[in-house]
Amino acid sequence: MRIPTVLLASFACAALSAVTNAAIVQPVAVISEEYVFNSAADTINNDRMITAVNNGDSLTSALNATHEFGGIFDGSFVTTDPGGFPSDFFNSLPNDDTDVDIVLDLTGGGDASVGSIILWNYENSGGSPATAANQARTIEVRLNSEAEGAASFAGAAQTVTLLPVWDADDDPSNDLGEVNSAQAFSLGSAVSARYALLSITDNYVGLNGMTGGGDRVGFAEVRFANETVVPEPGSITLIALSLAGGSFLRIRRQPIGSLL
């Protein structure tokens, strides 16, 4: 049993009030990654983005951008399946490992102001809503300045919780309705950073009616923004309801099927 710590909720782009002068920070390189089937390089290069999101673009334009979703995976980061098929990825990691670490260089030199992260979930549909559990659920985010370097990240993590693009339950409030839209998260007060560590800590196996997949985990694209995103009135209640009912504590179930 794994008990993920959820610190930040996911805000759909329609529930956000963006700072008008906020600009997008597009990572320039992947410094390190692990359990790689398809590289995180495809999460920073607009591969299979329906609308490109580039460095310096407005936060508003990023929140309106979408990524492909269907029977493909080559525009996403996705892991190997260390436990084989079928298995639970996070119960199959070697040496008591508990997550998947990806280190990004945000600027190529010097620090940028970073207050938010924008993510698009894994592009592969799994073939059906019930077999789409490879979508990422929780990611821990840590930031370092250029002076702190990229070798280790000692600061506290902000944990963000992504909604799946689709799922197999009857609740329309806890998925994105089959549209792989932007999911934006405040990281607190803006800080100066060059490097980001993303640690994926959970997927959707055993949740939202998804019993198939989960032997891998992935997400499609990532950007950062200079300023923080702010939920509009009423959105926090909606988000709390959508994440209730067992999302915070569960026993992981073995999947019955998987597609990349």
mmCIF file of N, CA and C in Angstrom, residues 25 104-115 142-149 189-197 226:
data_model
loop_
_atom_site.group_PDB
_atom_site.id
_atom_site.type_symbol
_atom_site.label_atom_id
_atom_site.label_comp_id
_atom_site.label_asym_id
_atom_site.label_seq_id
_atom_site.Cartn_x
_atom_site.Cartn_y
_atom_site.Cartn_z
ATOM 1 N N VAL A 25 8.005 29.742 -19.180
ATOM 2 C CA VAL A 25 9.393 29.286 -19.188
ATOM 3 C C VAL A 25 9.386 27.874 -19.763
ATOM 4 N N LEU A 104 15.299 18.781 -15.090
ATOM 5 C CA LEU A 104 15.225 19.652 -16.255
ATOM 6 C C LEU A 104 16.064 20.906 -16.052
ATOM 7 N N ASP A 105 16.680 21.362 -17.122
ATOM 8 C CA ASP A 105 17.327 22.673 -17.164
ATOM 9 C C ASP A 105 16.315 23.637 -17.770
ATOM 10 N N LEU A 106 15.916 24.640 -17.001
ATOM 11 C CA LEU A 106 14.845 25.525 -17.442
ATOM 12 C C LEU A 106 15.314 26.632 -18.369
ATOM 13 N N THR A 107 16.586 27.018 -18.282
ATOM 14 C CA THR A 107 17.028 28.224 -18.993
ATOM 15 C C THR A 107 18.256 28.037 -19.872
ATOM 16 N N GLY A 108 19.119 27.082 -19.572
ATOM 17 C CA GLY A 108 20.386 26.950 -20.269
ATOM 18 C C GLY A 108 21.473 27.856 -19.730
ATOM 19 N N GLY A 109 21.135 28.691 -18.769
ATOM 20 C CA GLY A 109 22.100 29.599 -18.157
ATOM 21 C C GLY A 109 21.387 30.723 -17.442
ATOM 22 N N GLY A 110 21.656 30.887 -16.139
ATOM 23 C CA GLY A 110 20.981 31.905 -15.351
ATOM 24 C C GLY A 110 19.658 31.416 -14.804
ATOM 25 N N ASP A 111 19.104 32.198 -13.890
ATOM 26 C CA ASP A 111 17.848 31.847 -13.242
ATOM 27 C C ASP A 111 16.673 32.550 -13.905
ATOM 28 N N ALA A 112 15.504 31.942 -13.778
ATOM 29 C CA ALA A 112 14.240 32.554 -14.189
ATOM 30 C C ALA A 112 13.315 32.600 -12.984
ATOM 31 N N SER A 113 12.398 33.539 -12.975
ATOM 32 C CA SER A 113 11.367 33.574 -11.948
ATOM 33 C C SER A 113 10.344 32.487 -12.249
ATOM 34 N N VAL A 114 10.092 31.615 -11.266
ATOM 35 C CA VAL A 114 9.178 30.484 -11.454
ATOM 36 C C VAL A 114 8.168 30.465 -10.309
ATOM 37 N N GLY A 115 6.884 30.529 -10.660
ATOM 38 C CA GLY A 115 5.837 30.477 -9.650
ATOM 39 C C GLY A 115 4.784 29.425 -9.900
ATOM 40 N N ARG A 142 10.502 20.107 -7.211
ATOM 41 C CA ARG A 142 11.508 20.850 -6.455
ATOM 42 C C ARG A 142 12.286 21.740 -7.418
ATOM 43 N N LEU A 143 12.675 22.916 -6.954
ATOM 44 C CA LEU A 143 13.393 23.883 -7.774
ATOM 45 C C LEU A 143 14.722 24.245 -7.135
ATOM 46 N N ASN A 144 15.740 24.422 -7.974
ATOM 47 C CA ASN A 144 17.059 24.887 -7.539
ATOM 48 C C ASN A 144 17.494 26.067 -8.389
ATOM 49 N N SER A 145 18.230 26.975 -7.767
ATOM 50 C CA SER A 145 18.848 28.064 -8.514
ATOM 51 C C SER A 145 20.079 27.550 -9.254
ATOM 52 N N GLU A 146 20.630 28.383 -10.130
ATOM 53 C CA GLU A 146 21.858 28.007 -10.819
ATOM 54 C C GLU A 146 22.976 27.759 -9.817
ATOM 55 N N ALA A 147 23.046 28.582 -8.772
ATOM 56 C CA ALA A 147 24.097 28.423 -7.766
ATOM 57 C C ALA A 147 23.958 27.115 -7.008
ATOM 58 N N GLU A 148 22.732 26.650 -6.793
ATOM 59 C CA GLU A 148 22.509 25.397 -6.066
ATOM 60 C C GLU A 148 22.817 24.178 -6.924
ATOM 61 N N GLY A 149 22.770 24.319 -8.224
ATOM 62 C CA GLY A 149 23.116 23.230 -9.121
ATOM 63 C C GLY A 149 22.016 22.201 -9.275
ATOM 64 N N SER A 189 5.009 31.212 -3.707
ATOM 65 C CA SER A 189 5.630 32.458 -4.147
ATOM 66 C C SER A 189 6.695 32.166 -5.195
ATOM 67 N N ALA A 190 6.771 33.037 -6.199
ATOM 68 C CA ALA A 190 7.756 32.850 -7.265
ATOM 69 C C ALA A 190 9.172 32.869 -6.703
ATOM 70 N N VAL A 191 10.021 31.975 -7.219
ATOM 71 C CA VAL A 191 11.420 31.887 -6.795
ATOM 72 C C VAL A 191 12.311 31.932 -8.027
ATOM 73 N N SER A 192 13.583 32.231 -7.803
ATOM 74 C CA SER A 192 14.560 32.217 -8.887
ATOM 75 C C SER A 192 15.099 30.806 -9.045
ATOM 76 N N ALA A 193 14.972 30.241 -10.238
ATOM 77 C CA ALA A 193 15.361 28.848 -10.439
ATOM 78 C C ALA A 193 15.904 28.638 -11.841
ATOM 79 N N ARG A 194 16.866 27.731 -11.937
ATOM 80 C CA ARG A 194 17.326 27.247 -13.237
ATOM 81 C C ARG A 194 16.969 25.783 -13.435
ATOM 82 N N TYR A 195 16.912 25.006 -12.348
ATOM 83 C CA TYR A 195 16.726 23.560 -12.458
ATOM 84 C C TYR A 195 15.433 23.131 -11.766
ATOM 85 N N ALA A 196 14.800 22.105 -12.300
ATOM 86 C CA ALA A 196 13.601 21.527 -11.693
ATOM 87 C C ALA A 196 13.750 20.015 -11.617
ATOM 88 N N LEU A 197 13.389 19.459 -10.472
ATOM 89 C CA LEU A 197 13.308 18.011 -10.282
ATOM 90 C C LEU A 197 11.837 17.630 -10.216
ATOM 91 N N ASN A 226 6.282 32.414 -14.920
ATOM 92 C CA ASN A 226 6.936 33.345 -14.007
ATOM 93 C C ASN A 226 6.130 33.589 -12.742
#
